[in-house]
mmCIF file of C-alpha atoms and ligand atoms in Angstrom:
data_model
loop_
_atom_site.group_PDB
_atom_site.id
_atom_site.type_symbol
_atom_site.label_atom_id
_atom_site.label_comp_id
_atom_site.label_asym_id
_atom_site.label_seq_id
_atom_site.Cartn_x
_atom_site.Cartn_y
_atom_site.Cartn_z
ATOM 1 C CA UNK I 274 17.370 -13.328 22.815
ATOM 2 C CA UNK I 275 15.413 -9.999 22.018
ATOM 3 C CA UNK I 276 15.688 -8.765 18.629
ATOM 4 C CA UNK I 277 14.669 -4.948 18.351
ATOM 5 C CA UNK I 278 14.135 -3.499 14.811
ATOM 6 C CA UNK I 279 14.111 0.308 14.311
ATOM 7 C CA UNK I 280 12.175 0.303 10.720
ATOM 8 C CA UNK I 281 12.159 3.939 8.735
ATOM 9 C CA UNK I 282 10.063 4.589 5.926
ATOM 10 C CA UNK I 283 10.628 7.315 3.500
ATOM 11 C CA UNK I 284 9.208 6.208 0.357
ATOM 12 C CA UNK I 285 6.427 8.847 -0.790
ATOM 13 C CA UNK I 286 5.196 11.449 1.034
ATOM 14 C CA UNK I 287 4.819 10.132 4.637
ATOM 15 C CA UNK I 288 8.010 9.897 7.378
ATOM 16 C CA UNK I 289 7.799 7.253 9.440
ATOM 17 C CA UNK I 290 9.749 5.117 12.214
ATOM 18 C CA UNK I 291 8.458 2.217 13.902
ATOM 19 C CA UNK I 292 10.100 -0.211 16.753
ATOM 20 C CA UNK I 293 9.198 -3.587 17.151
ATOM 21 C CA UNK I 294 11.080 -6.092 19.395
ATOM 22 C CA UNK I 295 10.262 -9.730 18.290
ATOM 23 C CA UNK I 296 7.626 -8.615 15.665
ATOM 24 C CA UNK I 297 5.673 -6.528 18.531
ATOM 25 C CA UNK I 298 5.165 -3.321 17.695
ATOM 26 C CA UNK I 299 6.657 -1.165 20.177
ATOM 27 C CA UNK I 300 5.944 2.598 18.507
ATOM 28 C CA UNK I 301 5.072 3.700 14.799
ATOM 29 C CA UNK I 302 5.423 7.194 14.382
ATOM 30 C CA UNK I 303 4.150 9.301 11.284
ATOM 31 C CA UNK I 304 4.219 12.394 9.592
ATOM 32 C CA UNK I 305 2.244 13.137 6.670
ATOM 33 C CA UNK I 306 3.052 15.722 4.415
ATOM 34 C CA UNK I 307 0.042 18.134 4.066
ATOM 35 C CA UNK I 308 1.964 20.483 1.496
ATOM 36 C CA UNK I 309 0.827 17.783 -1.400
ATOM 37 C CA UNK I 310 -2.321 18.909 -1.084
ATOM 38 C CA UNK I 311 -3.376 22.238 -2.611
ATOM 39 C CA UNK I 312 -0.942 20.450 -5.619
ATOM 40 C CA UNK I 313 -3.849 17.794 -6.426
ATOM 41 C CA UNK I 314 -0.873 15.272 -6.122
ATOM 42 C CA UNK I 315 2.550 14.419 -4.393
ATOM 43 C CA UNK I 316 5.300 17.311 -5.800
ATOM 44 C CA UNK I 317 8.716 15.416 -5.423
ATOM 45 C CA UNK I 318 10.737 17.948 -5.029
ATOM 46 C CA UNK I 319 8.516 19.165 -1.692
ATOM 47 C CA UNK I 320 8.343 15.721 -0.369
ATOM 48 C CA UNK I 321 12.257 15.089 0.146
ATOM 49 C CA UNK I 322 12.567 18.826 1.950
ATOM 50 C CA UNK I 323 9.677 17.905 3.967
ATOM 51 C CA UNK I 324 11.293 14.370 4.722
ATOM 52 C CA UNK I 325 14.417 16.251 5.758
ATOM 53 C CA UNK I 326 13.025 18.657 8.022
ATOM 54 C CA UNK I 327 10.833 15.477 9.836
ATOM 55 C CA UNK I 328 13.012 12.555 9.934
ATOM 56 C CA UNK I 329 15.099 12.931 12.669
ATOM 57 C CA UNK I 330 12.165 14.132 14.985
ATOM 58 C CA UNK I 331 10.284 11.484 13.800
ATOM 59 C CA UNK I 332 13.268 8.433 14.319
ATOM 60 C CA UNK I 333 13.799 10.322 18.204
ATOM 61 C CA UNK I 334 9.832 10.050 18.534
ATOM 62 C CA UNK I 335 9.973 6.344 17.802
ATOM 63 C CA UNK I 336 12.373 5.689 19.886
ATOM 64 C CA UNK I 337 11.120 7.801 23.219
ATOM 65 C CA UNK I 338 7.347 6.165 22.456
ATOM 66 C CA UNK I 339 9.640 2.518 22.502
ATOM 67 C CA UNK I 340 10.715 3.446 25.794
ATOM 68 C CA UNK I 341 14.607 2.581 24.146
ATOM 69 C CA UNK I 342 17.549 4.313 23.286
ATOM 70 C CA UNK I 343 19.356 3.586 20.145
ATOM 71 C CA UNK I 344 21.829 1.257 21.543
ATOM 72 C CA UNK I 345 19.140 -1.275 22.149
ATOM 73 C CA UNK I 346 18.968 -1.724 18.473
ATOM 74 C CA UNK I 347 19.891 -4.921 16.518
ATOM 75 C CA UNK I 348 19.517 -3.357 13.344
ATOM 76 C CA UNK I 349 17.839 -0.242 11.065
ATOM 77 C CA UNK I 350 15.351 -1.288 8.668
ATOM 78 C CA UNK I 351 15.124 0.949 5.998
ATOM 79 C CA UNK I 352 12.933 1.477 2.668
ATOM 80 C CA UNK I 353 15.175 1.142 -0.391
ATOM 81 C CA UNK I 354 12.808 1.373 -3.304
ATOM 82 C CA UNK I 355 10.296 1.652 -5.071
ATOM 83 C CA UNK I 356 9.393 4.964 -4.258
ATOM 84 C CA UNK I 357 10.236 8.497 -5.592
ATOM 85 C CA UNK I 358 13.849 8.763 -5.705
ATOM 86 C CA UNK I 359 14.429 12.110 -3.691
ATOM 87 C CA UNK I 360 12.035 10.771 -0.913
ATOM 88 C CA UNK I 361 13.945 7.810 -1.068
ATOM 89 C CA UNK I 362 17.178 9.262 -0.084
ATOM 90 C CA UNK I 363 16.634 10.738 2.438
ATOM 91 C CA UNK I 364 16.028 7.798 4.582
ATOM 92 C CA UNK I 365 18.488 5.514 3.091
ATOM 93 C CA UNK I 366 21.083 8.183 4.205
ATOM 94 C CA UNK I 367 19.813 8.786 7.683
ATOM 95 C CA UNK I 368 19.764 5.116 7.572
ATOM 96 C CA UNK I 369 23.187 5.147 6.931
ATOM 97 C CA UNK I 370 24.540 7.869 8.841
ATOM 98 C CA UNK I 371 23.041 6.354 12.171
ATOM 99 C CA UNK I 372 24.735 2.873 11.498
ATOM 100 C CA UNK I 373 27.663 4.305 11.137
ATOM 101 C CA UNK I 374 27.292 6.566 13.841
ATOM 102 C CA UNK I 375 26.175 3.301 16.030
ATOM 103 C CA UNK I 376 27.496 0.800 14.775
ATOM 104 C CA UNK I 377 24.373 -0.858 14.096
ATOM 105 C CA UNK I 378 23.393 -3.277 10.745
ATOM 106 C CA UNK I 379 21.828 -2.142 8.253
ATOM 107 C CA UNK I 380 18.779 -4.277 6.295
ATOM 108 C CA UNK I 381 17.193 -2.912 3.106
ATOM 109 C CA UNK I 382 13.184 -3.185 2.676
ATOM 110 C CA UNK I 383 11.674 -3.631 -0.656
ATOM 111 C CA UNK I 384 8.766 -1.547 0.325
ATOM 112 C CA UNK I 385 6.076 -3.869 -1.259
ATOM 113 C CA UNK I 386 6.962 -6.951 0.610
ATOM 114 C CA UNK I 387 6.801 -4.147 3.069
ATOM 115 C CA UNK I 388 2.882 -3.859 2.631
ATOM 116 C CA UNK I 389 2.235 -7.393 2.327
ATOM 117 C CA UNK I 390 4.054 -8.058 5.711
ATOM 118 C CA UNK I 391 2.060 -5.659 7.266
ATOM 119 C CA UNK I 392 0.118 -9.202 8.342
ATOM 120 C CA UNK I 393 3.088 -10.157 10.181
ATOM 121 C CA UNK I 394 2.960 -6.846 12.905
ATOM 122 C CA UNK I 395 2.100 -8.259 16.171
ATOM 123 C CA UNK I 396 0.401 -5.905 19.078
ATOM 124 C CA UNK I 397 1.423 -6.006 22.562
ATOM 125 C CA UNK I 398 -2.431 -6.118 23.705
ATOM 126 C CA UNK I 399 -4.212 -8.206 20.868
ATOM 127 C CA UNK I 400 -3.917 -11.418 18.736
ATOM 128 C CA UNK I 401 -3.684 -10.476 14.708
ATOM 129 C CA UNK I 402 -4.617 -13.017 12.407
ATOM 130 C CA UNK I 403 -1.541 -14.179 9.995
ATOM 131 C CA UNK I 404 -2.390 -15.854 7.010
ATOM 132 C CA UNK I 405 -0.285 -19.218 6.574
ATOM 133 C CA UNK I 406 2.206 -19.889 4.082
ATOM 134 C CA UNK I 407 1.581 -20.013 0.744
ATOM 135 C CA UNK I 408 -0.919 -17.613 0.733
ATOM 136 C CA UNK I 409 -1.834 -14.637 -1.759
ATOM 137 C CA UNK I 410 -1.635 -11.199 -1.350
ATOM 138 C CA UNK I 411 -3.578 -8.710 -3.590
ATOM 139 C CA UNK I 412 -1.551 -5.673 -3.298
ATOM 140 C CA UNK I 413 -3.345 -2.266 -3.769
ATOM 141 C CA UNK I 414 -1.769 1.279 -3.654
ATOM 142 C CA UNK I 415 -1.478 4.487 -5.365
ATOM 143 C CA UNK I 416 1.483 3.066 -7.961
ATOM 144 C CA UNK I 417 1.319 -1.009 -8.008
ATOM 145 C CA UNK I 418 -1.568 -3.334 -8.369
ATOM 146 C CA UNK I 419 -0.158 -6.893 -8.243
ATOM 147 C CA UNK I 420 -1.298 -10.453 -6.756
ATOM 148 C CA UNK I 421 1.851 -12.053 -5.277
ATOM 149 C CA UNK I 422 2.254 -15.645 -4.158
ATOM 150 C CA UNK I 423 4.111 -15.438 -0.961
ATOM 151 C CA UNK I 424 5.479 -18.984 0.117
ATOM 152 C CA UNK I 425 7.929 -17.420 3.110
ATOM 153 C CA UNK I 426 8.502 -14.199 4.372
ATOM 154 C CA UNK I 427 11.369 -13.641 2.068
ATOM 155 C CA UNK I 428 10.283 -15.458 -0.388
ATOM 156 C CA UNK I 429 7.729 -14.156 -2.995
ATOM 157 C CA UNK I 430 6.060 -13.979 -6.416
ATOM 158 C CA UNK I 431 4.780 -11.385 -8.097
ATOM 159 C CA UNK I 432 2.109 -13.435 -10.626
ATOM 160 C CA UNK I 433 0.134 -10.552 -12.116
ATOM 161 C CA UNK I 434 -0.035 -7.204 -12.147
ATOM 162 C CA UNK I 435 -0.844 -4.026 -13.843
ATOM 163 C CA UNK I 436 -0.387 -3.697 -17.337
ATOM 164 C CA UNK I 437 -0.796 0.321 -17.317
ATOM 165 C CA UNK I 438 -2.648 2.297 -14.015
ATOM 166 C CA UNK I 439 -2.278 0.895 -10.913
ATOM 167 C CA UNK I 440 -5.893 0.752 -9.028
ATOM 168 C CA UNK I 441 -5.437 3.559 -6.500
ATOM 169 C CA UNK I 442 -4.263 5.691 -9.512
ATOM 170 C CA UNK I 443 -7.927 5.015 -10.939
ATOM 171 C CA UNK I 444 -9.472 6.514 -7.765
ATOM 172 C CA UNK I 445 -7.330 9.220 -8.288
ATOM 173 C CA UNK I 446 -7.824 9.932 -11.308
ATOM 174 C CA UNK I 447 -11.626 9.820 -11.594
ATOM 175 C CA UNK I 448 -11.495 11.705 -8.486
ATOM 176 C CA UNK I 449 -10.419 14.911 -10.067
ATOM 177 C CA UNK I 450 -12.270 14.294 -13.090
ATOM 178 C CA UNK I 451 -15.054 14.796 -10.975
ATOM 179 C CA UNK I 452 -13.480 17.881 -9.053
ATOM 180 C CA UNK I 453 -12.481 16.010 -5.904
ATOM 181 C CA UNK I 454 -9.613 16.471 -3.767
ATOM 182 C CA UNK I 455 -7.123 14.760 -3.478
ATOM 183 C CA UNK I 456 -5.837 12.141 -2.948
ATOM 184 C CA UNK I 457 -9.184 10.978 -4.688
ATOM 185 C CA UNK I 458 -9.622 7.043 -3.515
ATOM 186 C CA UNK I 459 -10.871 7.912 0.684
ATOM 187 C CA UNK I 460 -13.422 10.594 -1.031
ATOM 188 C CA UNK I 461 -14.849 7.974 -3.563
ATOM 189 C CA UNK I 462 -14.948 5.199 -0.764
ATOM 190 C CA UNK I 463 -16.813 7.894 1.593
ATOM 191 C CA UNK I 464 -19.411 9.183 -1.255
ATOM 192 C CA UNK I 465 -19.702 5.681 -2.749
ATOM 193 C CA UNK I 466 -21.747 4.812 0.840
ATOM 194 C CA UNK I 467 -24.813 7.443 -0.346
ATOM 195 C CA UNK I 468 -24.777 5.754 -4.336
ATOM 196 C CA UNK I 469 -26.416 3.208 -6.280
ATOM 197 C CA UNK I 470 -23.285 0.961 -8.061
ATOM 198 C CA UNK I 471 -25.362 -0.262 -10.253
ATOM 199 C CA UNK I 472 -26.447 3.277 -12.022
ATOM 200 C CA UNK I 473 -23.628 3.684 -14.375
ATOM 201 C CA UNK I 474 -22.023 0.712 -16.404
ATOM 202 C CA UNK I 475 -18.108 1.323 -17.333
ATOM 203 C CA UNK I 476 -15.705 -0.474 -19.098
ATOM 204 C CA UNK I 477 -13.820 -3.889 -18.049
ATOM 205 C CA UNK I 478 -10.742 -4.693 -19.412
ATOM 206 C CA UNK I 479 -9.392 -8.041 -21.302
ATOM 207 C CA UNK I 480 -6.217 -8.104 -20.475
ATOM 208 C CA UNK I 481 -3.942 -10.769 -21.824
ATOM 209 C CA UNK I 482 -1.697 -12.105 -18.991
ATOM 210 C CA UNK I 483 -4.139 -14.507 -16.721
ATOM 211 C CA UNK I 484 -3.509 -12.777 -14.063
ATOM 212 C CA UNK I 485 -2.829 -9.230 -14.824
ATOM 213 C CA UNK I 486 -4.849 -6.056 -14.626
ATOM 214 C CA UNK I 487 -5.252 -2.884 -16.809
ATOM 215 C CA UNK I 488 -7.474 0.628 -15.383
ATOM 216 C CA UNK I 489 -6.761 2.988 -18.265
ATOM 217 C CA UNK I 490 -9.400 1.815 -20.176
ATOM 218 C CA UNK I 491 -12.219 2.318 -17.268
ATOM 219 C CA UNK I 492 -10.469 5.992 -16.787
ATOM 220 C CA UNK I 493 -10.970 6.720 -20.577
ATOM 221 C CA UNK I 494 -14.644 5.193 -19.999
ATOM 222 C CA UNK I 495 -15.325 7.138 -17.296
ATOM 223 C CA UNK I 496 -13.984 10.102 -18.829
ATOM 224 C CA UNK I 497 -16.028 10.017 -21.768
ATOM 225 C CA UNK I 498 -19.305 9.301 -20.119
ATOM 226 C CA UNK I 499 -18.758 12.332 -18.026
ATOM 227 C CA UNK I 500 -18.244 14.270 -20.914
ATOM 228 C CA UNK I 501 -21.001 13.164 -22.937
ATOM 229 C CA UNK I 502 -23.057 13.542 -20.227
ATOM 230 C CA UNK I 503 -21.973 16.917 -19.227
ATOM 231 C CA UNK I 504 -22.468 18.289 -22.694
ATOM 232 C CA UNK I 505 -26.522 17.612 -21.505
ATOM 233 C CA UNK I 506 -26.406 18.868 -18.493
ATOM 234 C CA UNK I 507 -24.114 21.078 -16.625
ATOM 235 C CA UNK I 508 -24.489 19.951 -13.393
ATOM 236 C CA UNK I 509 -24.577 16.166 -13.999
ATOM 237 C CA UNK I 510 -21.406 15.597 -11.820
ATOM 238 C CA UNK I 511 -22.920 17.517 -8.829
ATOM 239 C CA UNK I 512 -26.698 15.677 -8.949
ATOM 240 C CA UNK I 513 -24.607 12.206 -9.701
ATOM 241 C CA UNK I 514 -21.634 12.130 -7.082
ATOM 242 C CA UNK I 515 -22.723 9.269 -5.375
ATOM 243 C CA UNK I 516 -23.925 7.339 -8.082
ATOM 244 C CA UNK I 517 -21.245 7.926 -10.122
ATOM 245 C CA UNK I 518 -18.519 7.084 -6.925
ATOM 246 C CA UNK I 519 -20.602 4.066 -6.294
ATOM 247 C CA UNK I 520 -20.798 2.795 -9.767
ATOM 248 C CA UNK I 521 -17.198 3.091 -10.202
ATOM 249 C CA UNK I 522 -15.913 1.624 -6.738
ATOM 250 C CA UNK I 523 -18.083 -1.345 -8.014
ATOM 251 C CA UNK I 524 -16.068 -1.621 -11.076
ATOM 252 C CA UNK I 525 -13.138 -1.460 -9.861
ATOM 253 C CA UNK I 526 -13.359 -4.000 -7.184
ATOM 254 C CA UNK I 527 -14.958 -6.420 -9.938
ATOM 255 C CA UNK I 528 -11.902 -6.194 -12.199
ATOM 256 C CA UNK I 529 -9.615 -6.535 -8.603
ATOM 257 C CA UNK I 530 -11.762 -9.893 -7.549
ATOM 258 C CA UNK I 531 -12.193 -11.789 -11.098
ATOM 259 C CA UNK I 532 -8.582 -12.283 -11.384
ATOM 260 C CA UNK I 533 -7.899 -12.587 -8.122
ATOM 261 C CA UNK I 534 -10.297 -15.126 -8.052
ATOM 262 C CA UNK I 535 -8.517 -16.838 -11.230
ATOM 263 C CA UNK I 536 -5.667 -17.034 -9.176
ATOM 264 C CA UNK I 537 -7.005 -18.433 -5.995
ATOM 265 C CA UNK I 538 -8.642 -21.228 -8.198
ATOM 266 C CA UNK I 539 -5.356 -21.930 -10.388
ATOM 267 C CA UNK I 540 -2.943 -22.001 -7.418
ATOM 268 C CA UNK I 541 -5.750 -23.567 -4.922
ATOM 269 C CA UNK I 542 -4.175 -21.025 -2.206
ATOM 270 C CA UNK I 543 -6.980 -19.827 -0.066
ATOM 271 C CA UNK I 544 -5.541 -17.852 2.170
ATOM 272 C CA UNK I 545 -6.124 -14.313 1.156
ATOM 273 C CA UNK I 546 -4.704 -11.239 2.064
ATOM 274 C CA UNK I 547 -4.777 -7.564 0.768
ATOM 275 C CA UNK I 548 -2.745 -4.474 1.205
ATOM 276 C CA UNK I 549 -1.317 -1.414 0.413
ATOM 277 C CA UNK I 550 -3.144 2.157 0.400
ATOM 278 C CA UNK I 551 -6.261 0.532 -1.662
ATOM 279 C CA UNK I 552 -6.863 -2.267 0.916
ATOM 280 C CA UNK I 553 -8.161 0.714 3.359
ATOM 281 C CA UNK I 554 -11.348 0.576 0.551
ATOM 282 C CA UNK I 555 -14.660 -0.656 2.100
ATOM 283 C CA UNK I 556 -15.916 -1.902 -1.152
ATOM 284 C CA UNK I 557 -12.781 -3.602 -1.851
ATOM 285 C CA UNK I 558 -12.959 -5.180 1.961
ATOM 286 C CA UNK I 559 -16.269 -5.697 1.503
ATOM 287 C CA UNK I 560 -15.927 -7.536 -2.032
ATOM 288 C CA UNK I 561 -13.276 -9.465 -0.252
ATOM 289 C CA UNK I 562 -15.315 -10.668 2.742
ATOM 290 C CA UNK I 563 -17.871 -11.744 0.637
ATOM 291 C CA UNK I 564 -16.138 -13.678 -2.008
ATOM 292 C CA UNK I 565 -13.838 -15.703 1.138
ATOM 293 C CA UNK I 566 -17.306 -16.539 1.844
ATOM 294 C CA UNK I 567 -18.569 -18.056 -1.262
ATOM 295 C CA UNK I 568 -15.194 -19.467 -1.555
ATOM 296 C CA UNK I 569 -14.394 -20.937 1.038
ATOM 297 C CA UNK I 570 -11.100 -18.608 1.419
ATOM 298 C CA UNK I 571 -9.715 -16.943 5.122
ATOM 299 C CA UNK I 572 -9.263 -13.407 4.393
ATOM 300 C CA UNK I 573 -6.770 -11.526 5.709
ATOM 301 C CA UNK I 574 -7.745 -7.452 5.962
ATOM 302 C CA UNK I 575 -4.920 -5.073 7.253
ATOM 303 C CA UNK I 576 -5.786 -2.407 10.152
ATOM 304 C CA UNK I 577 -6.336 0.659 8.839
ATOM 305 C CA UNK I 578 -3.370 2.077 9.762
ATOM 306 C CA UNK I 579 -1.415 -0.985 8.630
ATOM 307 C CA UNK I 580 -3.276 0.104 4.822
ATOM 308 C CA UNK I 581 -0.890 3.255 4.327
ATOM 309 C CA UNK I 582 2.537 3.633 4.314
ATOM 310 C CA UNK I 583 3.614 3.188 7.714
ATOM 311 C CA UNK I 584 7.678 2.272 9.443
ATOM 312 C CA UNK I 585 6.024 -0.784 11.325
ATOM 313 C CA UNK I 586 5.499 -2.803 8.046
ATOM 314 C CA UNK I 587 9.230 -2.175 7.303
ATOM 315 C CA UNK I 588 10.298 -3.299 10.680
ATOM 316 C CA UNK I 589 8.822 -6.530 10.273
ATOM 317 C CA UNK I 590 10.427 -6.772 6.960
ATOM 318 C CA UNK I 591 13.352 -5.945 7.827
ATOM 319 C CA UNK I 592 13.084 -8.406 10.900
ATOM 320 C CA UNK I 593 12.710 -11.496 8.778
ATOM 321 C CA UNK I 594 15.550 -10.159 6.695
ATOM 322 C CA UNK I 595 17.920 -9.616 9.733
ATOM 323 C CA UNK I 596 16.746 -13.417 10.721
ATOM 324 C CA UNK I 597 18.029 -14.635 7.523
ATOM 325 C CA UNK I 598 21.420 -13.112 7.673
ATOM 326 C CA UNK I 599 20.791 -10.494 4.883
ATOM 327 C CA UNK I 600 22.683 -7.369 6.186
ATOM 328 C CA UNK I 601 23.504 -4.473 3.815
ATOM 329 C CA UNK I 602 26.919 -2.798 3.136
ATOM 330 C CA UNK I 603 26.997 0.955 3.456
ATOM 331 C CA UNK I 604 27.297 1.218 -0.417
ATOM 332 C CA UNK I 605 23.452 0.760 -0.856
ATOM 333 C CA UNK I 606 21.469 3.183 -2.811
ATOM 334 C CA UNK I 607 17.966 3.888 -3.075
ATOM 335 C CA UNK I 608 16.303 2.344 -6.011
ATOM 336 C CA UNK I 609 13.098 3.763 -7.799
ATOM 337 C CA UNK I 610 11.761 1.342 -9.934
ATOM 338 C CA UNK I 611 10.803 -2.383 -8.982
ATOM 339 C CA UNK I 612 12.161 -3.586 -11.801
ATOM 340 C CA UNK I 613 15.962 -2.593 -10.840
ATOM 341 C CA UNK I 614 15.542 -3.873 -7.123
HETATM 342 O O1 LIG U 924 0.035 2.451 -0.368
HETATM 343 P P1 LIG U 924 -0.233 3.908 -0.456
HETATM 344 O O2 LIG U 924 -0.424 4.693 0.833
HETATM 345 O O3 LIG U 924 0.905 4.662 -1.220
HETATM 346 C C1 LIG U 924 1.568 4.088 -2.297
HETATM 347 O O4 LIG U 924 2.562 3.356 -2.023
HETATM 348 O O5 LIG U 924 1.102 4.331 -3.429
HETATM 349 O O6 LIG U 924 -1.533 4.092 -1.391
HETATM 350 C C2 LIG U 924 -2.063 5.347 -1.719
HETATM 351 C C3 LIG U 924 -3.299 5.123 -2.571
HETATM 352 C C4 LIG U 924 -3.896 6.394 -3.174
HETATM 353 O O7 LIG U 924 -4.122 6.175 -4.540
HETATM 354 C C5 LIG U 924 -5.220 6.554 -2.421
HETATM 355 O O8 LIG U 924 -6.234 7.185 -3.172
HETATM 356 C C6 LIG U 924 -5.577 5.118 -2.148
HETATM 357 O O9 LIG U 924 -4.342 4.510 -1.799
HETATM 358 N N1 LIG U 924 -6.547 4.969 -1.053
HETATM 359 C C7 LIG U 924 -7.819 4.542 -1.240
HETATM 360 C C8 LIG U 924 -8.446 4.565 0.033
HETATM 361 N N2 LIG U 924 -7.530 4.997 0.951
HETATM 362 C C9 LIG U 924 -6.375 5.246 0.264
HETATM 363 N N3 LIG U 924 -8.450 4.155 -2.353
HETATM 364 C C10 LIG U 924 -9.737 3.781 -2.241
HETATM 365 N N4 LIG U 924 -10.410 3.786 -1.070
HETATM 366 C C11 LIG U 924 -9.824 4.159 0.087
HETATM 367 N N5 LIG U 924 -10.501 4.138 1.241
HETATM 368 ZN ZN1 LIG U 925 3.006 2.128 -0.203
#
């Protein structure tokens, strides 16, 4: 029997629906919110309005692209947390209003094991490699930096993580240190391809936890050398982009692979996967590549548009879910910290 998925995903500052009928992705619609912008940053309170005004063009899209109507629909996946809490609402309650409206279950996404199953979305016209089970997942975006152990689809551990900025917050934040737009971590990646990384050494955290990671300390680093710098020459930003985008890509990728690395050899998993908005980095993919190599690891790299927050991932999520009987009553409510989900 067919199972189709309508997955929404309302979590930041993209809208997006996706259908997938036995894993295959049948459309994954998105709409990015270019308001953030001019802001230097995502502005809550403009992402939900703009999340109101696109979700129910952007559910119909998904649908049309599907070539299905709504009543071909085994159940709505939808994202309920992490994510910014306004955002957040406004897809559980579409969610919600079309199930009840259709009479259709309802399956809640944590939207990280969102990104990690972003492995799992088959294409109607080519194979994707899926990593087998257990594998690890290095999970990059703009607010989590974590290495989960993931022995089933619904079954996973997060084993380190972040102790303070999350990795694609580093990018960011360097970025407009250094007058960049945001968001900051596609600039870096593009300018780091004209550097030198080895030009400018920055700091490396020692983090307790085995596993865990810590990026405030490289920000204040990289602050600080800027400054000094600055106070020499005026234009030292400007002459140094690339060296200075280069040199920091590096580090960061460094402090992403040691413990990753650590892990790898503790657990003696070696499949490896990355994802989330950071896994889009060609350093980072790069670093990857090269360390399955010395390691004897399979890597597992997302499609690019698999890196960002997309509805497809939460389909799939929410497929496995609906597999395993885990339906949602209508009393769910969006959750914005990982912690309480
Ligand atoms: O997963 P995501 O789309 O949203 C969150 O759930 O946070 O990740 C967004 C983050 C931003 O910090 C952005 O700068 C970063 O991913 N990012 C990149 C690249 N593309 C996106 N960072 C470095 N290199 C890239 N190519
Ligand atoms: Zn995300």
């Amino acid at each position: 029997m067919d199972i189709t998925i309508l997955g929404i995903e309302s979590s930041c500052d993209d809208t997006s629906a996706a259908v997938i009928r036995n894993r295959t992705l049948l459309s994954n619609v998105i709409a990015s919110q270019a308001v953030h912008q001019k802001y230097g940053g995502v502005i809550p309170e403009l992402a939900s309005r703009a999340h109101q005004q696109n979700i129910i063009p952007v559910v119909d899209t998904a649908l049309k692209e599907a070539g299905i109507t709504i009543d071909k629909v085994d159940a709505i996946a939808f994202t309920r947390g992490p994510g910014l809490l306004g955002s957040l609402l406004v897809g559980v309650s579409f969610a919600k209003g079309l199930s009840i409206a259709r009479n259709i279950p309802l399956v809640e996404v944590n939207h990280l094991e969102g990104h990690i199953l972003s492995h799992f979305v088959d294409m109607p016209d080519r194979e994707i490699p899926h990593p087998d089970f257990p594998f690890l997942c290095l999970l990059v975006s703009g607010g989590h930096t974590q290495i989960v152990r993931v022995d089933a689809p619904t079954k996973m551990e997060i084993i380190g993580t972040t102790i303070d900025d999350a990795a694609g917050e580093a990018f960011d934040k360097c970025a407009k240190v250094m007058g960049l737009p945001y968001p900051g971590g596609p600039v870096i990646d593009r300018l780091a391809k004209e550097g030198n990384p080895e030009t400018f050494k920055f700091a490396k955290p020692h983090v307790e936890g085995a596993y865990d990671y810590s990026f405030s300390g490289l920000k204040t680093s990289f602050l600080y050398t800027l400054r000094d710098a600055v106070k020499e020459n005026p234009n030292f930003v400007e002459e140094n982009k690339a060296d200075l985008c280069a040199s920091l890509q590096k580090t960061i990728v460094d402090i992403l692979l040691d413990k990753l690395v650590k892990a790898s050899k503790a657990t003696g998993i070696k499949d490896i996967a990355i994802a989330g908005g950071v896994s889009a980095n060609s350093g980072l993919r790069n670093g990857i590549e090269a360390m399955g190599r010395r390691r004897g690891w399979r890597t597992f790299l997302p499609e690019f548009k698999f890196t960002t927050d997309n509805a497809a991932m939460i389909a799939t999520a929410g497929h496995y879910r609906y597999m395993a009987g885990e339906l949602s009553s209508l009393e769910v409510s969006p959750v914005a910290r990982l912690q309480d989900l």
